[in-house]
Amino acid sequence: MTDAHPPAGAIDRSAHEIMVVNDEPASRYATSRLLRSVGFRVREAATGAQALALADQGLSAIVLDVHLPDMDGIEVCRRLRTQYGLARMPVLHLSAAFVTDEDKVKGLDAGADAYLTHPVEPAVIVATVQALVRTRIAENAMRQSEAKFRAIYANAPSGICLIDGDGRFVEVNPAMAQLLGRDPGSLLGQRVSRFAPPDWAGRIDAWLGQPSQALSQGEFPLLDAAGAPVHIDWRLAPLSAEGVRLAMAVDISERLRMERARAHLIEQEQAARGEAERISRMKDELIAVLSHELRSPLNAVMSWAHVLQRRADPELLEKGLEAIKRNCRTQARLLSDILDASRMNAGKLQLELQLVDPQELLLSALEALQPSLQDNDNEVVTELSGPYLPVLVDPARFQQIVWNLLGNATKFSPRGAPIHIGLQQTEHGLRLSIADEGRGIEREFLPFLFDRFSQADARANRSHGGLGLGLSIVKQLVQQHGGSVSAFSEGPGKGSVFHVDLPPAPSAADAGPSASPPEDSTLGDLADAGLVDDTLRGRRVLLVDDDVEACHALALILADRGVLVSTAHSHDEALQALPGCAPDVLVSDLGMPGKTGFDLMRHIRQNEQRDDHLPAVALTAFTRPKDVDEAMAAGFDAHCPKPLRPAELMHVMARLLQRSAPGRA
């Protein structure tokens, strides 16, 4: 036998030990030397008994001579397989004496894995041993892999099963049986569809019978032992060469229950929110705030009526009183209609349509708004190119549209900035345009501009007056006239443009008669209540109101009665004026921007001396009982609603002064 040094194979030979069993020292030495030379570690034995004693699991293979002195190699191989727990140990018979085919068959039948006879090339011995070692390595890896799979299969929390081509359970793991609450044996050999609700059986058979070679997924229920449905998410592998599919099953019953519960909760929440929003729209808070915003202007109108009655020349007096009467009638009608906001939202607001000259109606509206425009030093630039065709509108509502748009332009324009208003006759009817150079409108806000409460701030200390309802009311009124309203702005600081488009009027025969502005009921006696009581003459009053026009008018009325009046137009101005004017009575509006009349009153009460009580009257258009209670709780002694009757205010002031200590230093 000659030495051979074949290239090392894929295995690490140094990690493997081979036992060489041969009773002839020279032959044993030669084989051992050969194996060591190619990297194997070698263990030697001279007899069968010695081989059995040295054999253990640490060996990777055994090269066993057949002719041994105590027992032949075939018997040694048999005992290794049956008595020594080495059934999978690779054995190579190497013999120079037993070389016939019959000997080879006998040896292989006894359990040998290979049989070589001398003379044999060394390279063949090395290659055969290496092949046996590789086989052992592969078998060990397969056994380990199978053991891991079995452990996973048995302990997996999800159901795992094998299903044959007929849709029958071939094997199920414990989790699968537990998922269905059944004994594993009751499932094996049964169709999966046998355990499904009747209306699912056909669909399950069709799904399991599909020839797809890709992983498929499905959700269908099976019935547990009690007949209750178990909703299962299935993952089905393609059909294997052995004709079975691997399937994984996860119980999703709880997930589906939670999804249904969540969907039900969302539905309930949406229904509850919708109901809450509906109720919120109907709350009387809206009516109270509407009352405040629409009645406050009447306070200035009524106060100026008293001024004109005493100081104006006859011509101015007649013109002023007529204008005041006309605007008071319109404001009263608007107040009555807007307070019934639910009618407008439900589309039940009735319009009193008349054929009118739009230019005359527009100029009338502008005349009514002149005081507020002058207060902000805004110049209204009219762009009129009449005559215009008559339009079919409700005159009061048309004026309301103009007032709301023009008031919006004034509110958001800087002092002195011009406001352009014009009428255009178009082929589609009449277009009213109002453009300002004010703060502009952010692009993101434009889609919500005409939504209710779009100012998004209904608090008493909001930065701008108004409800955020003005443009929403414009939109509804225009739409009820069959028209449309739109707005455009290039962005913040670039002003805005509003367009109101009204359809052409029908023929005169269909439209009915044109009319002058409608008359309505008297708003009440605007004259004062008579001579001023001596109680007020010479007394000092601090009058606080952010409405400068109303404040000035009321100051003139009180001064005409001999009252010494000081004025302030904010919380801070009032606190600065208090020490200097040392008032006998404080008269304050409540709903001022920034800090309110409530804040002013609380500050005064917290800082005045125990016996130095300043009589105080609250002025506000908030007239509900709880509003009066809040004013009293803040420290006011009396409450006068707007629109204000000066005689009523003076009566309240006199009563408070008579109750207090006479004279204040």
XYZ file of C-alpha atoms in Angstrom:
665
model
C 0.000 0.000 0.000
C 1.411 3.385 -0.960
C 0.806 6.803 0.572
C -1.622 9.199 -1.057
C -2.345 12.789 -0.312
C -5.581 13.802 -2.068
C -6.789 17.368 -1.712
C -8.752 18.101 1.391
C -12.506 17.838 0.892
C -15.192 20.129 2.118
C -15.058 18.697 5.637
C -12.621 19.601 8.371
C -10.848 16.229 8.690
C -9.054 17.252 11.864
C -12.424 17.391 13.605
C -13.110 13.724 12.865
C -11.621 10.605 14.472
C -11.561 7.276 12.642
C -11.045 3.884 14.367
C -8.944 1.353 12.398
C -9.530 -2.271 13.462
C -7.019 -4.855 12.148
C -5.136 -7.687 13.820
C -2.159 -7.378 11.442
C 0.104 -4.603 12.792
C 1.598 -3.714 9.432
C -1.718 -3.423 7.665
C -3.230 -1.524 10.621
C -0.258 0.835 10.647
C -0.456 1.485 6.923
C -4.165 2.325 7.012
C -3.755 4.517 10.095
C -0.792 6.319 8.586
C -2.755 6.952 5.402
C -5.715 8.481 7.245
C -3.488 10.587 9.486
C -1.611 11.866 6.486
C -4.791 13.406 5.040
C -5.784 15.043 8.316
C -7.955 12.541 10.180
C -7.355 11.649 13.787
C -7.046 7.854 14.256
C -7.886 5.388 17.035
C -6.545 1.778 16.670
C -7.820 -1.666 17.774
C -6.327 -5.127 17.119
C -9.300 -7.362 17.967
C -13.071 -7.300 17.752
C -13.426 -7.122 21.525
C -10.993 -4.241 21.693
C -12.932 -2.464 18.958
C -16.218 -2.863 20.839
C -14.581 -1.503 23.963
C -13.136 1.561 22.242
C -16.178 2.414 20.099
C -18.244 5.413 21.148
C -20.143 8.417 19.728
C -16.905 10.387 19.479
C -15.954 8.429 16.412
C -16.945 9.589 12.945
C -16.375 6.217 11.204
C -14.806 2.745 11.660
C -12.504 0.971 9.160
C -13.058 -2.673 10.128
C -11.113 -5.721 8.910
C -13.358 -8.729 8.342
C -10.817 -11.399 9.425
C -10.132 -10.927 13.171
C -8.811 -13.508 15.656
C -11.624 -13.384 18.253
C -14.650 -12.658 16.079
C -15.067 -11.669 12.481
C -15.667 -8.060 11.463
C -19.195 -8.878 10.367
C -20.110 -9.868 13.942
C -18.406 -6.798 15.314
C -20.496 -4.666 12.962
C -23.667 -6.451 13.999
C -22.950 -5.895 17.692
C -22.115 -2.236 17.163
C -25.481 -1.784 15.503
C -27.595 -3.698 17.970
C -25.883 -3.660 21.374
C -23.717 -0.581 21.596
C -26.105 2.156 20.446
C -24.056 2.909 17.352
C -26.659 2.003 14.781
C -25.814 5.064 12.685
C -22.021 4.761 12.982
C -20.510 4.507 9.456
C -18.587 1.209 9.016
C -16.179 0.400 6.165
C -15.148 -3.260 5.803
C -11.584 -3.573 4.484
C -10.442 -7.150 3.803
C -7.717 -9.046 1.981
C -9.141 -12.498 2.798
C -12.886 -12.170 2.166
C -12.984 -10.741 -1.282
C -15.810 -12.484 -3.094
C -19.046 -10.844 -4.023
C -20.778 -13.180 -1.572
C -18.539 -11.858 1.201
C -19.346 -8.295 0.234
C -23.087 -8.963 0.250
C -22.827 -10.656 3.625
C -20.917 -7.752 5.089
C -23.262 -5.117 3.734
C -26.294 -7.085 4.925
C -24.789 -7.193 8.399
C -24.811 -3.410 8.517
C -21.628 -2.211 6.887
C -21.927 0.973 4.842
C -19.139 0.077 2.383
C -16.933 -2.915 1.535
C -13.455 -2.694 -0.020
C -11.031 -5.530 -0.783
C -7.266 -5.493 -1.168
C -5.527 -4.556 -3.212
C -7.117 -1.084 -3.160
C -5.721 2.313 -3.980
C -5.111 4.576 -0.943
C -7.064 7.363 -2.587
C -10.117 5.091 -2.793
C -9.850 4.358 0.936
C -9.611 8.080 1.765
C -12.470 9.002 -0.552
C -14.695 6.229 0.834
C -14.003 7.221 4.445
C -14.611 10.860 3.645
C -17.901 10.017 1.912
C -19.026 8.048 4.960
C -18.108 10.944 7.234
C -20.006 13.388 5.051
C -23.016 11.129 5.129
C -22.854 11.009 8.921
C -22.580 14.808 9.081
C -25.600 15.203 6.808
C -27.621 12.687 8.796
C -26.775 14.411 12.068
C -27.772 17.785 10.621
C -31.016 16.330 9.346
C -31.788 14.778 12.718
C -31.070 18.051 14.484
C -33.222 19.968 12.017
C -36.027 17.488 12.430
C -35.742 17.711 16.199
C -35.949 21.496 16.034
C -38.941 21.323 13.723
C -40.648 18.842 15.994
C -40.015 21.061 18.996
C -41.410 24.076 17.151
C -44.291 22.039 15.800
C -45.198 20.713 19.234
C -44.763 23.961 21.163
C -45.906 26.570 18.644
C -48.694 28.815 19.980
C -50.317 28.810 16.540
C -52.038 25.882 14.981
C -49.885 23.957 12.485
C -51.149 21.100 10.393
C -50.513 19.080 7.253
C -53.416 18.823 4.805
C -53.434 16.422 1.881
C -54.657 17.038 -1.645
C -58.187 15.963 -0.670
C -58.386 18.604 2.046
C -57.951 16.135 4.934
C -55.936 16.597 8.106
C -52.800 14.442 7.905
C -51.133 15.762 11.030
C -51.993 18.437 13.608
C -49.927 19.943 16.369
C -51.277 20.332 19.933
C -52.101 24.039 19.381
C -54.280 23.165 16.385
C -56.216 20.597 18.369
C -56.533 23.020 21.299
C -57.713 25.808 18.984
C -60.689 23.635 17.992
C -61.125 22.130 21.449
C -60.819 18.632 20.012
C -58.646 15.565 20.458
C -55.949 15.345 17.749
C -57.109 11.856 16.815
C -60.603 13.131 16.007
C -59.140 15.435 13.369
C -56.740 13.112 11.542
C -58.103 11.775 8.281
C -61.117 14.110 8.366
C -61.839 16.796 5.801
C -61.197 20.292 7.095
C -64.601 21.345 5.731
C -66.297 18.721 7.937
C -65.708 21.035 10.905
C -66.960 24.199 9.130
C -70.377 25.863 9.310
C -72.571 24.499 6.496
C -72.451 27.667 4.400
C -68.644 27.626 4.469
C -67.927 23.977 3.583
C -68.005 24.383 -0.201
C -65.842 27.496 -0.162
C -63.259 25.798 2.065
C -63.026 22.717 -0.193
C -62.559 24.996 -3.214
C -59.837 27.003 -1.492
C -57.927 23.931 -0.290
C -58.223 22.349 -3.735
C -56.693 25.253 -5.609
C -53.566 24.320 -7.619
C -51.690 27.517 -6.712
C -47.951 27.170 -6.271
C -47.760 30.317 -4.151
C -48.446 30.900 -0.488
C -52.128 31.741 -0.073
C -54.060 33.348 2.738
C -57.677 33.098 3.768
C -60.039 33.650 6.655
C -62.806 31.184 7.441
C -64.363 29.718 10.575
C -64.356 26.187 11.942
C -66.581 24.870 14.714
C -65.106 23.790 18.024
C -66.258 20.746 19.968
C -69.138 22.781 21.444
C -70.291 23.929 18.000
C -69.142 27.517 18.492
C -67.442 29.195 15.507
C -63.736 29.860 15.774
C -62.644 32.496 13.241
C -59.263 31.493 11.826
C -56.668 33.272 9.722
C -55.060 30.598 7.488
C -51.707 30.580 5.682
C -51.490 27.705 3.185
C -48.237 26.595 1.538
C -48.164 25.136 -1.979
C -48.728 21.398 -2.458
C -45.471 19.531 -1.826
C -44.060 16.647 -3.814
C -45.416 14.354 -1.125
C -48.929 15.611 -1.856
C -49.453 17.591 1.373
C -49.749 21.265 2.261
C -48.366 22.927 5.360
C -50.972 25.193 6.922
C -50.773 27.647 9.823
C -53.903 28.715 11.665
C -54.321 31.686 14.029
C -57.452 32.309 16.079
C -58.646 35.831 15.203
C -62.009 35.593 16.952
C -61.011 38.088 19.620
C -59.537 40.476 17.056
C -62.751 40.416 15.012
C -64.799 40.920 18.159
C -62.695 43.951 19.096
C -62.927 45.341 15.550
C -66.703 45.017 15.624
C -66.807 46.613 19.066
C -64.541 49.428 17.871
C -66.675 50.020 14.789
C -69.776 50.081 16.981
C -68.144 52.547 19.369
C -67.080 54.782 16.478
C -70.614 54.681 15.105
C -72.021 55.534 18.533
C -69.480 58.310 18.996
C -70.246 59.810 15.617
C -73.958 59.654 16.311
C -73.469 61.203 19.753
C -71.214 63.905 18.346
C -73.701 64.687 15.614
C -76.465 64.949 18.165
C -74.316 67.131 20.425
C -73.491 69.429 17.525
C -77.148 69.644 16.604
C -78.091 70.520 20.179
C -75.209 72.980 20.391
C -76.519 74.831 17.366
C -79.855 75.204 19.095
C -78.556 76.458 22.425
C -79.648 79.826 23.611
C -76.016 80.984 23.817
C -76.202 81.747 20.122
C -79.333 83.813 20.689
C -77.693 85.674 23.555
C -74.597 86.594 21.550
C -76.675 87.523 18.529
C -78.702 89.782 20.764
C -75.562 91.454 22.037
C -74.087 92.159 18.613
C -77.296 93.434 17.054
C -78.688 95.410 19.941
C -75.471 97.287 20.733
C -75.699 99.470 17.571
C -79.210 100.495 18.619
C -77.710 101.946 21.766
C -75.733 104.499 19.724
C -78.728 105.250 17.499
C -81.047 105.890 20.406
C -78.459 107.996 22.239
C -77.878 110.178 19.180
C -81.612 110.626 18.879
C -81.587 112.377 22.262
C -78.648 114.562 21.208
C -80.354 115.657 18.019
C -83.610 116.408 19.754
C -81.878 118.931 21.980
C -79.052 120.393 19.881
C -79.711 120.110 16.141
C -81.198 122.819 13.958
C -84.634 121.982 12.499
C -83.344 120.847 9.110
C -80.636 118.603 10.621
C -83.044 117.409 13.260
C -85.589 116.236 10.695
C -83.003 114.519 8.529
C -81.244 112.885 11.471
C -84.396 111.614 13.104
C -85.663 110.199 9.822
C -82.396 108.355 9.276
C -82.464 107.071 12.845
C -86.046 105.866 12.514
C -85.299 104.100 9.245
C -82.256 102.324 10.647
C -83.925 101.427 13.898
C -86.767 99.796 11.980
C -84.327 97.801 9.868
C -82.204 96.777 12.835
C -85.267 95.725 14.791
C -86.455 93.569 11.922
C -82.997 92.008 11.489
C -82.807 91.285 15.198
C -86.175 89.588 15.139
C -85.241 87.420 12.153
C -81.685 86.485 13.179
C -82.766 85.519 16.674
C -84.773 82.819 14.969
C -81.549 81.297 13.548
C -83.016 77.835 13.325
C -85.485 79.034 10.663
C -82.647 80.258 8.476
C -80.686 77.007 8.905
C -83.788 75.016 8.011
C -84.394 77.160 4.908
C -87.685 78.504 6.265
C -86.787 82.190 6.279
C -89.353 84.056 4.172
C -88.216 86.877 1.888
C -90.473 89.819 1.035
C -89.333 90.250 -2.557
C -89.855 93.574 -4.327
C -88.616 95.158 -7.539
C -86.236 97.905 -6.433
C -83.614 100.191 -7.873
C -80.319 98.612 -6.672
C -78.413 101.900 -6.772
C -80.962 103.667 -4.579
C -80.979 100.741 -2.158
C -77.175 100.645 -2.007
C -76.882 104.375 -1.348
C -79.479 104.096 1.402
C -77.453 101.346 3.055
C -74.254 103.387 2.798
C -75.950 106.383 4.397
C -76.970 104.251 7.355
C -73.382 103.014 7.772
C -71.756 106.442 7.482
C -71.143 106.977 11.250
C -69.228 103.724 11.661
C -67.210 104.401 8.502
C -66.319 107.875 9.729
C -65.309 106.466 13.106
C -62.613 104.391 11.388
C -61.801 107.202 8.917
C -62.584 104.867 6.038
C -63.508 106.483 2.753
C -66.072 104.556 0.728
C -65.354 104.898 -2.963
C -68.503 104.150 -4.928
C -68.214 102.895 -8.478
C -71.695 103.287 -9.940
C -72.511 103.509 -13.646
C -76.303 103.376 -13.605
C -79.040 103.313 -14.457
C -79.449 99.663 -13.523
C -82.218 97.239 -14.209
C -84.487 96.711 -11.199
C -83.680 93.639 -9.103
C -86.091 91.399 -7.268
C -84.860 91.396 -3.662
C -85.995 91.774 -0.111
C -84.861 95.402 0.494
C -84.077 94.872 4.171
C -82.124 91.681 3.445
C -80.215 93.351 0.608
C -79.245 96.135 2.986
C -78.192 93.500 5.514
C -75.930 91.905 2.881
C -74.310 95.269 2.187
C -73.947 96.088 5.868
C -72.352 92.755 6.702
C -69.852 92.891 3.833
C -69.022 96.545 4.367
C -68.792 96.063 8.122
C -66.422 93.158 7.547
C -64.259 95.313 5.275
C -64.206 98.130 7.854
C -63.347 95.791 10.728
C -60.306 94.324 8.987
C -59.043 97.498 7.278
C -56.544 99.971 8.750
C -57.781 103.401 9.740
C -58.174 105.699 6.777
C -57.939 102.953 4.181
C -60.380 103.286 1.260
C -63.108 100.725 0.636
C -64.402 100.336 -2.911
C -68.009 99.365 -3.518
C -69.691 99.119 -6.860
C -72.518 97.701 -8.945
C -72.150 96.125 -12.370
C -74.872 95.077 -14.767
C -73.793 91.754 -16.292
C -75.338 89.382 -18.764
C -76.156 87.118 -15.833
C -77.751 89.800 -13.658
C -76.343 92.226 -11.110
C -72.944 92.071 -9.398
C -72.228 93.862 -6.112
C -68.481 94.171 -5.417
C -66.776 95.306 -2.220
C -62.971 95.542 -2.128
C -60.723 96.597 0.743
C -57.000 97.079 1.319
C -57.018 95.409 4.716
C -55.398 92.400 6.308
C -56.425 89.985 3.543
C -57.380 86.355 3.857
C -55.065 83.363 4.172
C -55.440 80.915 1.306
C -56.060 78.030 3.723
C -58.953 79.922 5.336
C -60.798 80.848 2.134
C -62.783 77.559 1.903
C -64.114 78.156 5.435
C -64.700 81.899 5.123
C -68.487 81.635 4.848
C -68.854 78.949 7.523
C -70.703 79.791 10.693
C -68.449 81.099 13.475
C -65.572 81.297 11.003
C -63.972 83.958 13.210
C -63.482 80.972 15.517
C -63.550 83.119 18.663
C -66.818 83.863 20.421
C -65.334 85.074 23.697
C -66.031 88.509 25.116
C -62.330 89.432 24.852
C -61.878 88.388 21.195
C -59.587 90.633 19.159
C -62.377 91.665 16.766
C -66.009 92.225 17.473
C -68.704 90.184 15.806
C -69.933 86.654 15.942
C -68.205 85.131 13.004
C -71.744 84.833 11.631
C -71.848 87.862 9.357
C -70.448 86.239 6.226
C -72.380 83.037 6.873
C -75.604 85.072 6.991
C -74.574 86.834 3.772
C -74.115 83.506 2.018
C -77.490 82.175 3.158
C -79.333 85.360 2.217
C -77.684 85.554 -1.202
C -78.467 81.918 -1.918
C -82.108 82.469 -0.917
C -82.194 85.248 -3.502
C -80.989 82.719 -6.085
C -77.522 84.242 -6.234
C -73.994 83.396 -5.182
C -71.231 85.011 -3.150
C -67.487 84.571 -3.536
C -64.299 85.992 -2.057
C -60.757 86.423 -3.307
C -57.511 87.500 -1.662
C -53.897 87.300 -2.724
C -52.950 86.602 0.864
C -52.289 88.306 4.216
C -51.811 92.052 3.967
C -53.113 92.246 0.389
C -56.763 93.047 0.957
C -59.796 91.110 -0.183
C -62.613 91.300 -2.718
C -66.167 90.049 -2.282
C -68.606 89.536 -5.141
C -72.363 89.074 -4.782
C -74.050 87.952 -7.995
C -77.846 88.240 -8.194
C -79.938 86.852 -11.050
C -81.909 89.180 -13.335
C -85.430 90.058 -12.240
C -88.389 88.450 -14.016
C -90.691 90.576 -16.135
C -92.584 93.341 -14.377
C -95.850 91.493 -14.868
C -94.559 88.566 -12.825
C -92.686 90.452 -10.180
C -95.380 92.520 -8.534
C -95.251 96.226 -7.627
C -92.120 98.028 -6.602
C -92.278 99.670 -3.242
C -90.622 102.118 -0.917
C -88.789 100.857 2.148
C -91.309 99.010 4.340
C -92.755 100.480 7.449
C -92.707 98.544 10.667
C -93.764 98.969 14.253
C -92.411 101.723 16.486
C -89.376 100.752 18.527
C -90.481 102.683 21.549
C -90.216 106.198 22.920
C -86.673 107.479 22.307
C -87.150 110.698 24.321
C -85.827 110.977 27.865
C -88.089 110.435 30.841
C -88.321 114.070 31.893
C -86.421 116.485 34.063
C -83.291 115.218 35.720
C -83.637 114.592 39.407
C -81.637 116.919 41.595
C -79.845 113.850 42.878
C -77.730 113.652 39.688
C -76.957 117.329 39.229
C -73.286 118.084 39.942
C -72.391 114.410 40.509
C -69.338 112.886 38.867
C -69.780 109.866 36.574
C -67.109 107.745 34.884
C -68.576 106.283 31.673
C -66.664 103.263 30.208
C -67.539 101.816 26.769
C -65.381 100.621 23.843
C -68.074 101.918 21.458
C -66.738 105.483 21.190
C -69.779 106.849 19.408
C -72.252 105.453 21.917
C -70.060 106.564 24.801
C -69.817 110.124 23.479
C -73.556 110.379 22.846
C -74.446 109.119 26.299
C -71.926 111.515 27.838
C -73.673 114.445 26.106
C -77.072 113.287 27.365
C -75.830 113.056 30.945
C -73.979 116.373 30.690
C -77.230 118.035 29.574
C -78.686 116.944 32.913
C -75.892 118.594 34.852
C -73.812 115.472 35.374
C -70.033 115.854 35.357
C -68.958 113.094 32.912
C -65.545 111.514 32.348
C -65.136 108.847 29.667
C -62.848 105.870 29.065
C -62.918 103.290 26.294
C -61.124 100.311 27.806
C -60.347 98.572 31.055
C -56.913 100.190 31.334
C -58.143 103.697 30.466
C -60.799 103.405 33.164
C -58.272 102.452 35.844
C -56.077 105.383 34.834
C -59.028 107.815 34.972
C -60.432 106.693 38.331
C -58.093 108.618 40.693
C -58.387 111.881 38.766
C -62.155 112.023 38.258
C -63.128 110.448 41.628
C -66.567 109.398 40.320
C -69.701 109.156 42.392
C -71.025 106.506 39.979
C -69.343 104.122 37.525
C -71.241 103.141 34.359
C -69.436 100.430 32.357
C -70.070 98.233 29.326
C -69.328 94.539 29.922
C -68.331 93.049 26.575
C -65.224 95.079 25.750
C -62.318 93.635 23.721
C -59.362 92.576 25.811
C -60.133 92.925 29.508
C -63.869 93.191 30.070
C -66.154 95.179 32.306
C -66.224 92.167 34.618
C -62.428 92.438 35.028
C -62.706 96.173 35.713
C -65.351 95.725 38.380
C -63.510 92.913 40.135
C -60.337 95.019 40.257
C -62.189 97.978 41.769
C -63.947 95.884 44.394
C -60.751 94.106 45.393
C -58.881 97.370 45.924
C -61.468 99.730 47.461
C -61.700 100.375 51.185
C -64.347 98.637 53.284
C -66.573 101.750 53.690
C -65.763 103.324 50.313
C -68.215 101.581 48.023
C -68.425 102.992 44.474
C -71.946 102.569 42.990
C -71.636 100.805 39.636
C -74.045 100.145 36.764
C -73.429 97.469 34.094
C -74.418 98.195 30.484
C -74.752 95.178 28.179
C -76.849 93.556 25.496
C -76.554 90.252 27.378
C -79.929 90.298 29.087
C -80.601 86.759 30.332
C -81.166 86.259 34.063
C -77.846 84.479 34.401
C -76.097 87.430 32.701
C -77.570 89.786 35.276
C -76.483 87.414 38.064
C -72.911 87.305 36.707
C -72.764 91.099 36.640
C -73.983 91.298 40.226
C -71.489 88.621 41.286
C -68.657 90.656 39.746
C -69.566 93.622 41.967
C -72.000 95.745 39.964
C -74.950 97.201 41.845
C -77.362 97.435 38.913
C -77.809 96.275 35.321
C -79.207 98.218 32.357
C -79.854 96.426 29.071
C -79.041 97.691 25.602
C -80.452 99.369 23.572
C -80.283 101.841 26.400
C -83.053 104.191 27.503
C -81.202 107.170 29.062
C -84.086 107.949 31.402
C -83.901 104.402 32.787
C -80.143 104.703 33.327
C -80.502 108.032 35.102
C -83.229 106.643 37.327
C -80.963 103.713 38.300
C -78.024 106.073 38.964
C -80.147 108.329 41.141
C -81.457 105.365 43.112
C -77.912 104.082 43.761
C -76.726 107.539 44.849
C -79.627 107.956 47.244
C -78.742 104.620 48.834
C -75.049 105.495 49.190
C -73.451 108.112 51.414
C -74.057 111.612 49.949
C -71.152 113.162 48.087
C -67.798 111.674 47.264
C -64.669 113.693 47.570
